[in-house]
Each structure stands twice: as C-alpha cells, then as structure tokens.
Amino acid sequence: MKISKSTIVLLVLMLIFSILIANIADLINVNSHFLDETTEDNNGEIQWIGPKYYNIKDSYNHLIWFLQITDIHISIFRDPSRLSEFKEFCNVTVNSIQPKVVLASGDLTDAIVKDGFGSKQEHREWQLYRHIIGETNVSRKVLWLDVRGNHDNFDIISFDSQNNYYLYYSIQGTNHPRSYMYNVHTGLETYSFIAIDACLKPGPKRPFNFIGILDQYEINRIQQLINRSKESNAAHVVVFGHYPTSSIISQADTNIRSILGSHKESMVYLCGHFHMLGNMVPNMYSLQKAGFLELELADWKDNRMYRLAAIDHGQFSFIDIKHNDWPVILITNPKNVLFMMPQKENLESIIKSTHVRVLAFSTVPLKTVEIQLDNDFWQKCDHVNGPLYVLPWNSTRYKEGIHQITARVVDNEDRRKIVSYSFSLDGSWLSASILPKLVLTVNIVYILQFLFFITLILSILPLCFLRFVHIYYKNNRKKLPRRRMKFFHSWLRKLWILCTIDRVFYGLMLYILYFAVGPWTVGEIIEDHLGIIFVWGTFIENMYLPGGLTYAYGFLQLLCFHLPLIFTLAHQADHRLRDTECPSRVVSKFRIVGRFLPILILILLQAVLGYFLYLEYGTTAIILCPLRTGSIIVAASLSYFVTTMPVSYLRSAASVWYPNGVIDNNNAIQ
C-alpha cells in the first residue's frame, strides 16, 4: 500500500506530540500509593523508618498553627484599602487566631511608580509597612517572619544600596538580609521555619525581574539551614519564600526541590508571586515528586487572602481564607486526601486516631462546633483548649475507600461557616486539578525557552525551505503540484514569492537571527547603571543575570510581530506580482488601505511598546533599541521596498509560477 508524504509527516508530528505529552505527564505524576517505609534490623524484626508516628487523641500537645500572607503590595499611589485592611489583619485577624508565627512571603511593597510602568523603591511605602507593624504591635505578639519578593528588589544594585529598604524597615532584614531560619518551641517539640530569598543579584527594574535565582552560595546557605534544623532536633520544618519553585533558576549542582525532598522533616514549601495567574488558576497546590507539598497563596493585593496552617500530631493541614470571612475552621484530623504526603506523614497515625480534631476561630465566642461524617447526623464537638475541638470516632468504620467530613461552626453573632472535603485511610487517592500541577511542577523558564525556539524556527525554516524548493523547481524546470486547497495554495504562493526576493529574504533572516543572539536594548536597567538586555540574559556593569522572562518577551515578539510581518510582506509581494499580471487593473482605495493597514498596525504596536520601554528604562533604552526602534525601521523599510521595487525582482518567482511567460521591459508578464 502506498503511503503519501502527508501521512508520514502527520505520523511524525503525532509521535513528537505523544512524546511531549508523555514527558509532561511523567513530570507532574506523583505516585499515589503510600510508601513502604520499613526495614529489617539485625534480628530480622521489621522497623518503621518513615515519618514519625503520633498517637492522635484529644491532647492539646503536638500542635502548632500559624498564618501566611503574601503579595501585600503596599502602595502610596493606588488602592488605600489595601493598607487599611492590612492593618485590620495585623490587629483583628492575628488577635483572634493567635498564631505562633506569621509568614509574610514577599512583595511587601509595590514599588511601582505613579504611571504604572516604571518601578523603583518608594521610601514612604516601606515606612508605612513598618508603621503598621509597630502601631498594631503585631511583631511583639507573634513571631513575624518576612522575606523579600521581586517587587521588594526592584532597582537595587546591591545589598548595601541606600534604597534597599528591606534592610531597615522589614522585621527580619536587619539581621537576615537573605535566607534565614527560626526555631519555634511549643510544648516538648521544636518547629523550624526557613525563609528562602531567591531575589536576583542585582535587582533590575521591571519587567525582567520575574524569575528568581539561587546561586551556589545561596544553595549552600539553605543546605546549612536544613542541617541546623536537624541539629536542633526539629520535629518538622516549614519552608517559605516568594517565588514558586517552578520560577526559580538554580545555578548550582542541586536545586531547592531536591534539597527539600531529601530532608524528611521538610513538609511544605509555601509561596506566593503568581497571584493565581490573574484569577485563571485558583487553588494553586501541588504535591511535588520529591514528596513535599508546594502551596501558592493568592495575593493580598487584589484578593485579600491569607492562609491558616497547622501541624497537628505530624499531619499538615491548611485552609486559604478571605479577609474578614468569619468564623474560620481548619480540620486537622483526618486530613484532606488531596494533600496527603506519604513520604512526610504517617498515615498510621490517622488510622489509629481516636478523635476528629478541629481548630475553630472567630472574633467573638463560638456557639457550636459540629462534625458530620459521610451522611450521618451532626455531632457536637467537645472543647479541649484554645481553638481545639474534638469528637471521638471509630476510624475502622472509614478504613476503606473515600469518605466525606464536614465541619459546621456558628459564633455568637450567628455567623456560620461550613467546610467539607474528602479523606481516605487506605491510601485511596483523588486526582487534583492538572493545571495547578503544571504551573507549579513544570520549570517555567524551560517552557518559555521552548516556546521561544519553536516560534524562532517557525520564523526561519518555512521561508528557507520554500527558497530551497524554489531553486529546485527553477533549475529542474518542473511544474508546480496541482492545486488541492485554494486557501493553502494561495498562501503558499505568497510566501514562495516573498522568499525569492533576495533583499527581503536576507533582511528578514538576518534580523530574526540578530533578534535571537544580539542585544535588544541598552538602558538604565537599574537607576544610574546601564545594562544590556539579550534574550539569553542581561549584563549590568560586570554582573550577569540569565534570561528568564526575556524568553516570554521574545516569544511574543516573534508571534505578534515577526510572523505577522512575514505574512504581511508576502501578501504585499503577491499583490505586486498580480499588478504585474494585469497592469491596467484599477485598484480601489479600500483595497489600497487594506493592503497597507496590517503593516501600519504592526508599526503602531511597536511604537506603543517602545513608549512603555521608555517609561521603564529611560531615553537611552529607546534610542539604542533594536528590539522596538529596530523593528519599526525594519518593518517600514521592507514594506516600502516590496511595494516600490522594480518588477524585475519578481522575475525569479514568475519563472516558476508563470513558466510560459516572461516579464517584459514594461514590467508586464507576457
């Protein structure tokens, strides 16, 4: 049976796509079975070597709870309620929940200037942050652990810069300019909280300050902190930072995921930064293959969210809460099946537990705390101490399959809250949403690089291939294949004609290749410090920052400018040849406008983006800017050349498309 070329191409594309999907699935897949953490000692007896076993009863021991808030973005130019409600959080929320620790995981201030495009550290914003912390006295009531985010690092050339206000106005910056650790002692146990600072060194202005970096020095520092937590016999370790691990570049032999996975007491990594990707990906949680939970918290800036988390008898639980949404409930036993950590937690503790455990909070006393298991009747919980309520249960009734637990709380102001989720005691698993897994698991920089190189190939190879095919047909005097699809044939003709025009073809190829390797712009990447931006990295004086978000800009530039420019020029070249076919044809004004409108839109788009670049990096950045100014010059000059070139430049294309005719001295095909 004869197999057509198109079938072979389709099969190859399907194979490549299948391999890509398989690799992504393998990357985000986490084994849902609970690990067999046993071994034999010298006497042949089985010993448990996995996570520590706790006897979960109605005890108030082995319990700690804490809060997380992220992306506060205190601003002196916009949304005053952001500041006033942050004050309420420090005053009312913290006083009502009384956590041991509050984690403020970056972007404490906004650092965006009034026009909304430029960026720099605003002294007044940092003063406001420190003023609220001091006025509410919150840092004396609880252990307040803050760490920098990318906005706190805008326009900072070095740690000792005068505008690095984090050193002077944050709670921890004076003693801990970067990553650090605190041990919290509760009862007989110690809990370690490790802050990870992955901010760039130096910190450029926006927008190319989105990806975090951990160099070898900082990786070693984090490893030292982990080792110190082991030496202090910490029962559990909570790691937090601003950047999700998917947006952190590691310049060392290892990365943060492998470090956290190798330390069995490291339970979770708490972060922010993504702002739910513009509310498109809420509940951004993932169990990493290394065994720990990574939990991105929605921002305070626009969504006013915070997180309540607890470690209760070795089981980590959490809930994300809207500001001023009372009462607050957190079920700690049994825990949500979606967030089980078989490598970090002991399922046996839940199976053999004697009580359901709930933490409940409100600004006023509580009336009732009730539990419903599956569809049974509601049962009232007993108050133990503080926010802890318990209910005796027979866990063997729920030992198989997936079950439902629901908690209901009513306070003295008759405000009600109901929380419900599924739990499992036999290792049964429920699939979580795949999109949050992708965002938190797949390395974002690799994805951006992949998209950039794919669009780069699409911008170069088709024209090069058509030029090669054109030379083959022209030299061998072969006929073109007959038409099958009119639309495809029409655009094949347009691109074919374009690739035969030497000046346009080489101009496009050289500019696209330059775009991939040459500098994009030279400007004040940091105030009073010139830098050079390439797609693969940025040089600021004698310092180098590897490319991250630059690949996203490169991808969008190729997709929204270079590729449309190629099709626009091809369309213009085709019309030039059509005018040659019928020189007496009258072209309406409407068609003339339609012919030049696309190129005008492309030029206008680059001009607008160039203006934004001027606001971000200054006048020099727009003058010495092949990225924007160069694109306008290239688009305008190539379009002008195509529409005004002598028709003799089309002779090569005409020899293939009109093998029986020639271009005469009057620029017409005979």
CSV table of N, CA, C and O in Angstrom, one decimal, residues 348-387:
chain,number,residue,atom,x,y,z
A,348,GLU,N,-0.6,5.9,59.4
A,348,GLU,CA,-1.0,5.0,60.5
A,348,GLU,C,-1.5,5.9,61.7
A,348,GLU,O,-2.4,5.4,62.5
A,349,SER,N,-0.9,7.1,61.8
A,349,SER,CA,-1.4,8.0,62.9
A,349,SER,C,-2.9,8.3,62.8
A,349,SER,O,-3.6,8.4,63.8
A,350,ILE,N,-3.3,8.5,61.6
A,350,ILE,CA,-4.7,8.8,61.3
A,350,ILE,C,-5.6,7.6,61.5
A,350,ILE,O,-6.7,7.6,62.1
A,351,ILE,N,-5.1,6.4,61.0
A,351,ILE,CA,-5.9,5.2,61.1
A,351,ILE,C,-6.1,4.8,62.5
A,351,ILE,O,-7.2,4.4,62.9
A,352,LYS,N,-5.2,5.0,63.4
A,352,LYS,CA,-5.3,4.6,64.8
A,352,LYS,C,-5.7,5.7,65.7
A,352,LYS,O,-5.7,5.6,66.9
A,353,SER,N,-6.1,6.9,65.1
A,353,SER,CA,-6.5,8.0,65.9
A,353,SER,C,-7.9,7.7,66.6
A,353,SER,O,-8.7,7.0,66.1
A,354,THR,N,-8.1,8.4,67.7
A,354,THR,CA,-9.4,8.2,68.5
A,354,THR,C,-10.3,9.4,68.3
A,354,THR,O,-11.5,9.3,68.8
A,355,HIS,N,-9.8,10.5,67.8
A,355,HIS,CA,-10.7,11.7,67.8
A,355,HIS,C,-10.5,12.4,66.4
A,355,HIS,O,-9.4,12.5,65.9
A,356,VAL,N,-11.6,13.0,66.0
A,356,VAL,CA,-11.6,14.0,65.0
A,356,VAL,C,-11.2,15.3,65.6
A,356,VAL,O,-11.6,15.6,66.7
A,357,ARG,N,-10.3,16.1,65.0
A,357,ARG,CA,-9.8,17.3,65.6
A,357,ARG,C,-10.1,18.5,64.7
A,357,ARG,O,-9.8,18.4,63.4
A,358,VAL,N,-10.5,19.6,65.3
A,358,VAL,CA,-10.9,20.8,64.5
A,358,VAL,C,-10.3,22.0,65.3
A,358,VAL,O,-10.5,22.1,66.5
A,359,LEU,N,-9.8,23.0,64.5
A,359,LEU,CA,-9.4,24.3,65.0
A,359,LEU,C,-10.5,25.3,64.5
A,359,LEU,O,-10.8,25.3,63.3
A,360,ALA,N,-11.1,26.0,65.5
A,360,ALA,CA,-12.1,27.0,65.1
A,360,ALA,C,-11.9,28.3,65.7
A,360,ALA,O,-11.5,28.4,66.9
A,361,PHE,N,-12.1,29.4,65.0
A,361,PHE,CA,-11.7,30.7,65.4
A,361,PHE,C,-12.9,31.7,65.0
A,361,PHE,O,-13.5,31.5,64.0
A,362,SER,N,-13.0,32.8,65.8
A,362,SER,CA,-13.9,33.9,65.4
A,362,SER,C,-13.5,35.1,66.2
A,362,SER,O,-12.7,35.0,67.2
A,363,THR,N,-14.1,36.2,65.8
A,363,THR,CA,-13.8,37.4,66.6
A,363,THR,C,-14.6,37.5,67.8
A,363,THR,O,-14.4,38.4,68.7
A,364,VAL,N,-15.6,36.6,67.9
A,364,VAL,CA,-16.5,36.5,69.1
A,364,VAL,C,-16.5,35.1,69.6
A,364,VAL,O,-16.1,34.2,68.8
A,365,PRO,N,-17.0,34.8,70.8
A,365,PRO,CA,-17.1,33.4,71.2
A,365,PRO,C,-17.9,32.5,70.3
A,365,PRO,O,-18.8,33.0,69.6
A,366,LEU,N,-17.6,31.2,70.3
A,366,LEU,CA,-18.3,30.3,69.4
A,366,LEU,C,-19.5,29.7,70.1
A,366,LEU,O,-19.4,29.3,71.3
A,367,LYS,N,-20.6,29.5,69.4
A,367,LYS,CA,-21.8,28.8,70.0
A,367,LYS,C,-21.6,27.3,69.9
A,367,LYS,O,-21.6,26.5,70.9
A,368,THR,N,-21.4,26.8,68.6
A,368,THR,CA,-21.3,25.3,68.4
A,368,THR,C,-20.3,25.0,67.4
A,368,THR,O,-20.0,25.8,66.4
A,369,VAL,N,-19.6,23.9,67.5
A,369,VAL,CA,-18.7,23.3,66.5
A,369,VAL,C,-19.2,21.9,66.3
A,369,VAL,O,-19.2,21.1,67.3
A,370,GLU,N,-19.6,21.5,65.1
A,370,GLU,CA,-20.2,20.2,64.8
A,370,GLU,C,-19.5,19.5,63.7
A,370,GLU,O,-19.0,20.2,62.8
A,371,ILE,N,-19.6,18.2,63.7
A,371,ILE,CA,-19.0,17.4,62.6
A,371,ILE,C,-20.0,16.4,62.1
A,371,ILE,O,-20.8,15.9,62.8
A,372,GLN,N,-20.0,16.3,60.7
A,372,GLN,CA,-20.8,15.3,60.1
A,372,GLN,C,-19.8,14.4,59.2
A,372,GLN,O,-19.0,14.9,58.4
A,373,LEU,N,-19.9,13.1,59.4
A,373,LEU,CA,-19.1,12.1,58.7
A,373,LEU,C,-20.0,11.4,57.7
A,373,LEU,O,-21.0,10.8,58.1
A,374,ASP,N,-19.6,11.5,56.4
A,374,ASP,CA,-20.4,11.0,55.3
A,374,ASP,C,-21.8,11.6,55.5
A,374,ASP,O,-21.9,12.8,55.6
A,375,ASN,N,-22.9,10.8,55.4
A,375,ASN,CA,-24.2,11.4,55.5
A,375,ASN,C,-24.9,11.1,56.9
A,375,ASN,O,-26.1,11.2,57.0
A,376,ASP,N,-24.0,10.9,57.9
A,376,ASP,CA,-24.6,10.6,59.3
A,376,ASP,C,-25.1,11.9,59.9
A,376,ASP,O,-25.0,13.0,59.3
A,377,PHE,N,-25.7,11.8,61.1
A,377,PHE,CA,-26.2,13.0,61.7
A,377,PHE,C,-25.1,13.9,62.3
A,377,PHE,O,-23.9,13.4,62.4
A,378,TRP,N,-25.4,15.2,62.5
A,378,TRP,CA,-24.4,16.1,63.0
A,378,TRP,C,-24.1,15.8,64.5
A,378,TRP,O,-25.0,15.4,65.3
A,379,GLN,N,-22.8,15.8,64.8
A,379,GLN,CA,-22.4,15.6,66.2
A,379,GLN,C,-21.6,16.8,66.8
A,379,GLN,O,-20.7,17.3,66.1
A,380,LYS,N,-21.9,17.1,68.0
A,380,LYS,CA,-21.3,18.3,68.6
A,380,LYS,C,-19.9,17.9,69.1
A,380,LYS,O,-19.7,16.9,69.8
A,381,CYS,N,-19.0,18.8,68.9
A,381,CYS,CA,-17.6,18.6,69.3
A,381,CYS,C,-17.4,19.1,70.8
A,381,CYS,O,-18.1,20.0,71.2
A,382,ASP,N,-16.4,18.5,71.4
A,382,ASP,CA,-16.1,19.0,72.8
A,382,ASP,C,-14.9,20.0,72.7
A,382,ASP,O,-14.0,19.8,71.9
A,383,HIS,N,-14.9,21.0,73.5
A,383,HIS,CA,-13.9,22.0,73.5
A,383,HIS,C,-12.7,21.5,74.5
A,383,HIS,O,-13.0,21.1,75.6
A,384,VAL,N,-11.5,21.4,74.0
A,384,VAL,CA,-10.4,21.0,74.7
A,384,VAL,C,-9.6,22.2,75.4
A,384,VAL,O,-9.6,22.3,76.6
A,385,ASN,N,-9.1,23.0,74.5
A,385,ASN,CA,-8.4,24.2,75.0
A,385,ASN,C,-8.2,25.1,73.8
A,385,ASN,O,-8.0,24.7,72.6
A,386,GLY,N,-8.2,26.4,74.0
A,386,GLY,CA,-7.9,27.4,72.9
A,386,GLY,C,-8.9,27.1,71.8
A,386,GLY,O,-10.1,27.1,72.0
A,387,PRO,N,-8.4,27.0,70.6
A,387,PRO,CA,-9.3,26.8,69.4
A,387,PRO,C,-9.6,25.3,69.1
A,387,PRO,O,-10.2,25.0,68.1
